[in-house]
PDB file of C-alpha atoms and ligand atoms in Angstrom:
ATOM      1  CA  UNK Y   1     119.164 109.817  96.489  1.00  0.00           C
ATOM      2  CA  UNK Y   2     118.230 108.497 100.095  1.00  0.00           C
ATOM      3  CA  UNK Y   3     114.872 108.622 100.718  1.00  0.00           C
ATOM      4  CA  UNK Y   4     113.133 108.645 104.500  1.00  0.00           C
ATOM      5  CA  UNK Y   5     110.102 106.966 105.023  1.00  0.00           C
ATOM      6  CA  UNK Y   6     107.809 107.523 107.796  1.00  0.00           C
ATOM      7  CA  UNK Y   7     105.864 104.585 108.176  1.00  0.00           C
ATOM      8  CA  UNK Y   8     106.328 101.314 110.016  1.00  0.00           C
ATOM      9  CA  UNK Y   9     103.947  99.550 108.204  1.00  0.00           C
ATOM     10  CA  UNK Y  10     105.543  96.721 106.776  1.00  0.00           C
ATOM     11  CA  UNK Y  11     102.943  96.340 103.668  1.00  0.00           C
ATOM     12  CA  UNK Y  12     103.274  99.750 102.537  1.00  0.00           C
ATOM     13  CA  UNK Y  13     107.467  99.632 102.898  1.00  0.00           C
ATOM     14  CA  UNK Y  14     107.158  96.475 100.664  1.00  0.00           C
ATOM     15  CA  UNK Y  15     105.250  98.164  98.032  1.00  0.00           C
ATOM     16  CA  UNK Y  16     107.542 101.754  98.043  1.00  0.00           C
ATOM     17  CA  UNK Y  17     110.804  99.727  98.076  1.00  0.00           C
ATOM     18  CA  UNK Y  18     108.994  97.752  94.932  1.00  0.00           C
ATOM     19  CA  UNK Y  19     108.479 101.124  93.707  1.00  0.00           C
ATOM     20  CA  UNK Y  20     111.678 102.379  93.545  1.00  0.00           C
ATOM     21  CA  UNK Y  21     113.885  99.490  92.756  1.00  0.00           C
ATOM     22  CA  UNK Y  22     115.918  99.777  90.360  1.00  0.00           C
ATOM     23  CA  UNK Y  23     116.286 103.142  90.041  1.00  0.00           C
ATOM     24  CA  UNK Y  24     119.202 105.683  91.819  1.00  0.00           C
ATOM     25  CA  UNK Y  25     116.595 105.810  95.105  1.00  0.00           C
ATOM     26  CA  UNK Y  26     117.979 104.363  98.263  1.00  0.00           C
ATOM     27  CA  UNK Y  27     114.529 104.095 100.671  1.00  0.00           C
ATOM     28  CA  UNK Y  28     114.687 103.672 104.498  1.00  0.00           C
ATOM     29  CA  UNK Y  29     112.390 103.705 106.769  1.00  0.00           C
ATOM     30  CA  UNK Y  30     112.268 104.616 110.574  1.00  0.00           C
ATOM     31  CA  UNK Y  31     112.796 101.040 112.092  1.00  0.00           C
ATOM     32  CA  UNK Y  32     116.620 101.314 111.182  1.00  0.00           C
ATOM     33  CA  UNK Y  33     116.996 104.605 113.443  1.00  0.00           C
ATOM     34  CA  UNK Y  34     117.907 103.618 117.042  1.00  0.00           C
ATOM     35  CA  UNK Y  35     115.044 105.644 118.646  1.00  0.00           C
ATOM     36  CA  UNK Y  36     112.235 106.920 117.449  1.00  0.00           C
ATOM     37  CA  UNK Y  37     108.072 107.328 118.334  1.00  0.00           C
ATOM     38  CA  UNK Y  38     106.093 107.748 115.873  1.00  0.00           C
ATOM     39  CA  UNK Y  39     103.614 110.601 116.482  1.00  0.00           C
ATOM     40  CA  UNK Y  40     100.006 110.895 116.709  1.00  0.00           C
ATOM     41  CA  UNK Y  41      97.741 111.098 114.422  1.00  0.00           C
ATOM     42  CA  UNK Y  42      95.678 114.295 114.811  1.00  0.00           C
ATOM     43  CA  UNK Y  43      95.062 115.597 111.919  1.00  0.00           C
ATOM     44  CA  UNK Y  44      91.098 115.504 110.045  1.00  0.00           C
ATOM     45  CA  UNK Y  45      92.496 114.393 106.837  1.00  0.00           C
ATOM     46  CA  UNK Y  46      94.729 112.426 104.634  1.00  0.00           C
ATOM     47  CA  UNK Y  47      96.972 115.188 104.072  1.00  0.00           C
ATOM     48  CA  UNK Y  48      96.905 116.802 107.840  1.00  0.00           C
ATOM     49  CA  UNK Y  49      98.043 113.184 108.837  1.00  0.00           C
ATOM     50  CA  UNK Y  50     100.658 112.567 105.998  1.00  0.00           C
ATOM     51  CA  UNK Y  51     101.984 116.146 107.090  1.00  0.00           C
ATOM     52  CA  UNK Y  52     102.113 115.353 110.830  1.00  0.00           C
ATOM     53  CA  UNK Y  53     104.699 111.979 109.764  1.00  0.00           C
ATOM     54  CA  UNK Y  54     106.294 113.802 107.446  1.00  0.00           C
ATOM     55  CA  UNK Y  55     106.952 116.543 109.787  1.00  0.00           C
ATOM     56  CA  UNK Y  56     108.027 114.102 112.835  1.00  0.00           C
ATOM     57  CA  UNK Y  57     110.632 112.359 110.757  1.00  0.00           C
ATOM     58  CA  UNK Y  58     111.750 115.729 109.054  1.00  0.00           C
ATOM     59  CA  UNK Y  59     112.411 116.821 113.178  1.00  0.00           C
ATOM     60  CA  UNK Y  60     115.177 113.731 113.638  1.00  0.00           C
ATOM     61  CA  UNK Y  61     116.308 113.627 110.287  1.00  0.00           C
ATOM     62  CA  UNK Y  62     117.811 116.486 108.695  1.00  0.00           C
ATOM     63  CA  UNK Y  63     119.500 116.806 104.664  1.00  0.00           C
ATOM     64  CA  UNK Y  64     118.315 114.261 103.285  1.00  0.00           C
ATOM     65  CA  UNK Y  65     114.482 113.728 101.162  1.00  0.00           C
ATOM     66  CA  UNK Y  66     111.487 112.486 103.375  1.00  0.00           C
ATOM     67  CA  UNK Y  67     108.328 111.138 102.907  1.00  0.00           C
ATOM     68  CA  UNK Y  68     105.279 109.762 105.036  1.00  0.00           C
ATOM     69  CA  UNK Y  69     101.767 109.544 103.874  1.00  0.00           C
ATOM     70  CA  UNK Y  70      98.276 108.761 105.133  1.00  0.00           C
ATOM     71  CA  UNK Y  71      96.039 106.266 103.658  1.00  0.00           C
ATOM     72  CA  UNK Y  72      92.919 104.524 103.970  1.00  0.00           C
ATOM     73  CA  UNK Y  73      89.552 103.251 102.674  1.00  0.00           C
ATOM     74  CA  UNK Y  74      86.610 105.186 101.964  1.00  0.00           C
ATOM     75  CA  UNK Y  75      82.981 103.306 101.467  1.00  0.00           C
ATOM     76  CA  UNK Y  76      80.108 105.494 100.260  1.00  0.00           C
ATOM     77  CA  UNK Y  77      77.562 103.046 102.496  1.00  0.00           C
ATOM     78  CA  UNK Y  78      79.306 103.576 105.130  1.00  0.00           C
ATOM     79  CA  UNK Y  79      79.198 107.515 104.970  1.00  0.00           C
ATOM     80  CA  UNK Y  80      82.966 107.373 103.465  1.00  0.00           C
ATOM     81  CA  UNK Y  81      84.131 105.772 106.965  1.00  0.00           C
ATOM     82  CA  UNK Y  82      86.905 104.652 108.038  1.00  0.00           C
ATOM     83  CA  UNK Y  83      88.564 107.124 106.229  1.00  0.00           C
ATOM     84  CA  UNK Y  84      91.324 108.634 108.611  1.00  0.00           C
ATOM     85  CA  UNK Y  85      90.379 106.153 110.556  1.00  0.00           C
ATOM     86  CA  UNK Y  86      90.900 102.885 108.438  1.00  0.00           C
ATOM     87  CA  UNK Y  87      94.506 101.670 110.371  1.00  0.00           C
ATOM     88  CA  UNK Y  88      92.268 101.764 113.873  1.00  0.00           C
ATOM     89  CA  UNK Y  89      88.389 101.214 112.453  1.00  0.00           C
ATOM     90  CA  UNK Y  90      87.992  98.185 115.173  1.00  0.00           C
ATOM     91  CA  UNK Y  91      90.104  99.346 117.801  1.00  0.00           C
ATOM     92  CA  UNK Y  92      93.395 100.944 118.746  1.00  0.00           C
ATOM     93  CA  UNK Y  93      95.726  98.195 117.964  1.00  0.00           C
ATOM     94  CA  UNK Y  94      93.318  95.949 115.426  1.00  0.00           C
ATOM     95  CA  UNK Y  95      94.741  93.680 113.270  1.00  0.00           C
ATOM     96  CA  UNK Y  96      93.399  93.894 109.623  1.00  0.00           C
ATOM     97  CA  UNK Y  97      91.749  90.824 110.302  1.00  0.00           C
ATOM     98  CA  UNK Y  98      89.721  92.434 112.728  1.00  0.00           C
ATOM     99  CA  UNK Y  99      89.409  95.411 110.542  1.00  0.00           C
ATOM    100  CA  UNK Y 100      87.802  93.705 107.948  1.00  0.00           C
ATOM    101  CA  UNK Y 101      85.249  92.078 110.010  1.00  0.00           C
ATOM    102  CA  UNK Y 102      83.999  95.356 111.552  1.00  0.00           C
ATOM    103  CA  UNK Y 103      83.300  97.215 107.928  1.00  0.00           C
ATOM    104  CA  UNK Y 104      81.887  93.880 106.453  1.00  0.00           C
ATOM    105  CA  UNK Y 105      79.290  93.999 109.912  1.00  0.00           C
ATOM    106  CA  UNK Y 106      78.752  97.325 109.757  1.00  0.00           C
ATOM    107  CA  UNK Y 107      77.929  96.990 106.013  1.00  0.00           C
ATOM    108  CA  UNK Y 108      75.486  94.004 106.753  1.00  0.00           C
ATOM    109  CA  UNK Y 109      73.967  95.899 109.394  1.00  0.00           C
ATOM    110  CA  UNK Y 110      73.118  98.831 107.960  1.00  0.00           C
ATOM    111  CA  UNK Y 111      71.819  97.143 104.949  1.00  0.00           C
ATOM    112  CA  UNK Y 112      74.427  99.356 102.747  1.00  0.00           C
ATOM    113  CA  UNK Y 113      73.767  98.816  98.898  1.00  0.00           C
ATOM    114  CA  UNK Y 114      76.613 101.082  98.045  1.00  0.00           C
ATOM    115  CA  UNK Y 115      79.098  99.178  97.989  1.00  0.00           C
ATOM    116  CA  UNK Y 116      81.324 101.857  96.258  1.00  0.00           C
ATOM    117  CA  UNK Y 117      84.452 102.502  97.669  1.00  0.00           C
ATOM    118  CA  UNK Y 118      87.968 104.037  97.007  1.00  0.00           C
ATOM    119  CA  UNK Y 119      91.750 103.741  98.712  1.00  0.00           C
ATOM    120  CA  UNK Y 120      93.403 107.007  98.778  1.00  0.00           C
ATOM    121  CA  UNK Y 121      96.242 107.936  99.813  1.00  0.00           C
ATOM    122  CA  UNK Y 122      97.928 111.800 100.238  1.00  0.00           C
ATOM    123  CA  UNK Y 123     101.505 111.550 100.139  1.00  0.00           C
ATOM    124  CA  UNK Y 124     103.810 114.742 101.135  1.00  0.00           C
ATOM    125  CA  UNK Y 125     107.783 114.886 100.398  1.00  0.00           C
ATOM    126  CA  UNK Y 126     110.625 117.398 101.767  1.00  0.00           C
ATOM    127  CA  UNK Y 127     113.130 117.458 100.156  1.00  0.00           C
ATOM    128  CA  UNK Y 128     116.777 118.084 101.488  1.00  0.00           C
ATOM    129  CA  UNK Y 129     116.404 121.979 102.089  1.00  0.00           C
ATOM    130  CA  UNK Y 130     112.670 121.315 103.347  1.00  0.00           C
ATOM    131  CA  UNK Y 131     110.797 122.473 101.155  1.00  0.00           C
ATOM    132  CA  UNK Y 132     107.205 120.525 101.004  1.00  0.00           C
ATOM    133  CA  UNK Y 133     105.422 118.845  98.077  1.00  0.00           C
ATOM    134  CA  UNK Y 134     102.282 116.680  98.428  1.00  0.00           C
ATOM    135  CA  UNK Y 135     100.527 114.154  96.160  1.00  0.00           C
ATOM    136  CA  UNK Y 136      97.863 112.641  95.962  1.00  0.00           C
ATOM    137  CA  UNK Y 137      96.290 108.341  94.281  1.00  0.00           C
ATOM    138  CA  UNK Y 138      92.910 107.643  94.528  1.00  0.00           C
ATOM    139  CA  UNK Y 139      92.120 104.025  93.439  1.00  0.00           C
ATOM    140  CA  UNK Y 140      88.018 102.881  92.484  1.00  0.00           C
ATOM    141  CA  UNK Y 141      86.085  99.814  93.614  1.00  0.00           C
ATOM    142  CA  UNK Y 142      83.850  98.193  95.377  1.00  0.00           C
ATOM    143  CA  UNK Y 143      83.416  95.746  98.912  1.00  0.00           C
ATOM    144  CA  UNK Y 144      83.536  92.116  98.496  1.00  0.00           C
ATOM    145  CA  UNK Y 145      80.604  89.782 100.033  1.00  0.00           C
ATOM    146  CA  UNK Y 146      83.677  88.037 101.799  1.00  0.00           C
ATOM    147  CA  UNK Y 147      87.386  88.218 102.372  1.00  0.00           C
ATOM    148  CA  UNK Y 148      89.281  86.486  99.832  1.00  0.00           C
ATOM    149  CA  UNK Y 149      92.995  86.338  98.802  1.00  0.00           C
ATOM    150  CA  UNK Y 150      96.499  86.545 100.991  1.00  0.00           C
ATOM    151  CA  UNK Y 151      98.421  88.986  99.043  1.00  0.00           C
ATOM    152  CA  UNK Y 152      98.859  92.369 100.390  1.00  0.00           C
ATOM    153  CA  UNK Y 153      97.891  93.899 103.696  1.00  0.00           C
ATOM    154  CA  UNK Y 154      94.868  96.020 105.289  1.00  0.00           C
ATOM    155  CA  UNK Y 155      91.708  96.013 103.552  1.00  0.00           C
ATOM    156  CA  UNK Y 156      92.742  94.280 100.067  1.00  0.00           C
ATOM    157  CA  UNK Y 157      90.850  91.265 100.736  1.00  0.00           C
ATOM    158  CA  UNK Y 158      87.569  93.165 100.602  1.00  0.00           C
ATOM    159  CA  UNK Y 159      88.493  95.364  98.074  1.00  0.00           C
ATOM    160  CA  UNK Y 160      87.662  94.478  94.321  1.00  0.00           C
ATOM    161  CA  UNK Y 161      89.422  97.366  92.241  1.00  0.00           C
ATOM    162  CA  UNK Y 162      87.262  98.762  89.530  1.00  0.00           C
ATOM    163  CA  UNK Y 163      87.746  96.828  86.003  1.00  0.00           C
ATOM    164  CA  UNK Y 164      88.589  93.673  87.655  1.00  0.00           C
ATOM    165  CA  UNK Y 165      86.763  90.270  89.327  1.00  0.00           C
ATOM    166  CA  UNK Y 166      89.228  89.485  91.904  1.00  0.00           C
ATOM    167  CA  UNK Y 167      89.943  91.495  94.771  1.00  0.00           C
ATOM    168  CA  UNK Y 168      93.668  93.249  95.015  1.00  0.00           C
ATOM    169  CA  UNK Y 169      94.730  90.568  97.602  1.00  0.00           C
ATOM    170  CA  UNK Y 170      94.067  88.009  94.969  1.00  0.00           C
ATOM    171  CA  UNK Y 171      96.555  89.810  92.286  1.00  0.00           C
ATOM    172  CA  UNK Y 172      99.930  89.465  92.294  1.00  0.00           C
ATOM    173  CA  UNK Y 173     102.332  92.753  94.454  1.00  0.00           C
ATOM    174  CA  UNK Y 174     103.496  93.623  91.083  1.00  0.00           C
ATOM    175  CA  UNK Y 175      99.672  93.826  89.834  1.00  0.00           C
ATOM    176  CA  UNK Y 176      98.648  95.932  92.724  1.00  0.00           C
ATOM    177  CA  UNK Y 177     101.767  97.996  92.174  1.00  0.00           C
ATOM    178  CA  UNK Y 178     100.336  99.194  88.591  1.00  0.00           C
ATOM    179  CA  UNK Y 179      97.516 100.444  90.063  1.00  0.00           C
ATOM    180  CA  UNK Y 180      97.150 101.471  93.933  1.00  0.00           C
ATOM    181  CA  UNK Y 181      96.413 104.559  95.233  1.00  0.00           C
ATOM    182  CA  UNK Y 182     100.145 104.960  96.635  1.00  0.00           C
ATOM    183  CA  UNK Y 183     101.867 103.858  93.619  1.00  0.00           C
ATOM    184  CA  UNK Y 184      99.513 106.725  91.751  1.00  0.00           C
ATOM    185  CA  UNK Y 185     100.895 109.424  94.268  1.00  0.00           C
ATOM    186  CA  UNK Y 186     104.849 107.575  94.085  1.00  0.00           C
ATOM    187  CA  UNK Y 187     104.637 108.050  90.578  1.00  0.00           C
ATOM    188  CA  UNK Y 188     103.869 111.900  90.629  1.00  0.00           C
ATOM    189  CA  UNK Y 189     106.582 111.899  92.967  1.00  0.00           C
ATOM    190  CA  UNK Y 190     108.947 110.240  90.629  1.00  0.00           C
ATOM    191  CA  UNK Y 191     108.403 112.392  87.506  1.00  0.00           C
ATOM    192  CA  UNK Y 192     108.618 115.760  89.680  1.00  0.00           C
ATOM    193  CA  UNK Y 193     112.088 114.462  91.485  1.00  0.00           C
ATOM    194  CA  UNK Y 194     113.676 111.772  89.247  1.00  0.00           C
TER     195      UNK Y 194
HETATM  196  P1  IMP A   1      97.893 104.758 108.080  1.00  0.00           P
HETATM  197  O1  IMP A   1      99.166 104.025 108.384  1.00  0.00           O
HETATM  198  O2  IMP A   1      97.367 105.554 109.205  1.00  0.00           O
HETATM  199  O3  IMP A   1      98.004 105.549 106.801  1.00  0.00           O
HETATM  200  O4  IMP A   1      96.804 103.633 107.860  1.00  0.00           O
HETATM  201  C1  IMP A   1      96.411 103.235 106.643  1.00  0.00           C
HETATM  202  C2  IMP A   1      95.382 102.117 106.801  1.00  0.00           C
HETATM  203  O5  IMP A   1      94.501 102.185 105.684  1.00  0.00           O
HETATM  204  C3  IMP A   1      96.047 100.749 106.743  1.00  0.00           C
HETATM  205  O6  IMP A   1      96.339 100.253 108.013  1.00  0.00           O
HETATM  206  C4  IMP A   1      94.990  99.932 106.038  1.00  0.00           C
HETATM  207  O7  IMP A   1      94.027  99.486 106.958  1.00  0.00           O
HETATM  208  C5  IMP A   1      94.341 100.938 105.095  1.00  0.00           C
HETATM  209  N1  IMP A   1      95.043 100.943 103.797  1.00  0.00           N
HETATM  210  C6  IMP A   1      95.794 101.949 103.264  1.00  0.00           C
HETATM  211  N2  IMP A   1      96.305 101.590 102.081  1.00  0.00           N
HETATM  212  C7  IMP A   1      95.890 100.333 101.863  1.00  0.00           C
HETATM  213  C8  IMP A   1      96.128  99.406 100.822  1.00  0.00           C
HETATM  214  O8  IMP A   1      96.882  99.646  99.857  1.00  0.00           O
HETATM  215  N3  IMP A   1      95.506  98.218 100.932  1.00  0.00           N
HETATM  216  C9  IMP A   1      94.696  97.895 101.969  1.00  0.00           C
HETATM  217  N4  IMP A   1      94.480  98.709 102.997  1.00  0.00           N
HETATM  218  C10 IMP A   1      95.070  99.929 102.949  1.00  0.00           C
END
């Protein structure tokens, strides 16, 4: 099966291609075609923005299966932001780094005790004749005092998952890939199509 994916973000290619190796799933993603522009981001929620990808690629790439979806961090101090807006919380082209700092200020200056939070992630799929499918990982924990830990990408330095005393950039990928919000949603995916 050859499977489109509509992201270029490198972390989350390196955790789908984890995913699915092994099995009869060949993934690509859109920086192998020649030309392409990702679209914007519009959408109010996970799944509007998951959609819109989805959609985009669907547009270029015809027959074959296709999948895009929209994650990001929700902290209940913060009023569930940054949400939607987790990829672009400290400006339009912010490194994680930069990311990270913001929520831990914003955190320190509104004196937020909850330190609650959860990744999700809404994942939708055509396949070859088009027709849609959407799931959906939600993954519990709370905000570290501090960044700490290199593995990973976005917010898993901050982000100790529920159960544990590390935070997921201090696990090991193929830790993280028992448990994250996306592998959650892959592995719907997997038992619907596979
Ligand atoms: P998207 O590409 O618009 O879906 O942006 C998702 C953003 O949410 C990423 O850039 C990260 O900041 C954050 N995010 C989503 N999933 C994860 C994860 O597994 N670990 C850490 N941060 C994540």
């Amino acid at each position: 099966m050859e499977l489109w994916v509509g992201t270029s973000n490198s972390g989350k290619m390196t955790e789908i291609k984890n995913f699915f190796m092994g099995t009869n799933v060949q993934v690509h993603s859109i920086s192998e075609l020649p030309v392409y522009s990702s679209p914007k981001e519009t959408g109010d929620s996970f799944i509007a923005n998951a959609r819109i990808k989805a959609k985009a690629l669907k547009s270029v790439k015809s027959g074959v299966w296709i999948m895009a979806e929209d994650s990001g961090l929700e902290v209940m101090g913060l009023n569930n932001m940054p949400g939607i807006h987790s990829a672009r919380y400290a400006g339009e082209k912010a490194k994680d780094a930069e990311n990270i700092a913001k929520l831990l200020k914003m955190m320190s200056l509104r004196s937020a005790t909850h330190r609650e939070a959860q990744f999700k992630c809404a994942m939708v799929v055509y396949d070859p004749e088009g027709n849609e499918s959407v799931f959906e990982g939600l993954l519990k924990g709370t905000i570290s005092r501090s960044p700490k830990g290199t593995s990973g990408f976005g917010y898993d330095p901050v982000f100790i998952p529920e159960g544990y005393d590390k935070t997921i950039a201090e696990l090991a990928p193929i830790e993280k890939n028992k448990i994250s919000h996306r592998v959650q949603a892959l592995r719907q995916f997997k038992k619907s199509f596979l």
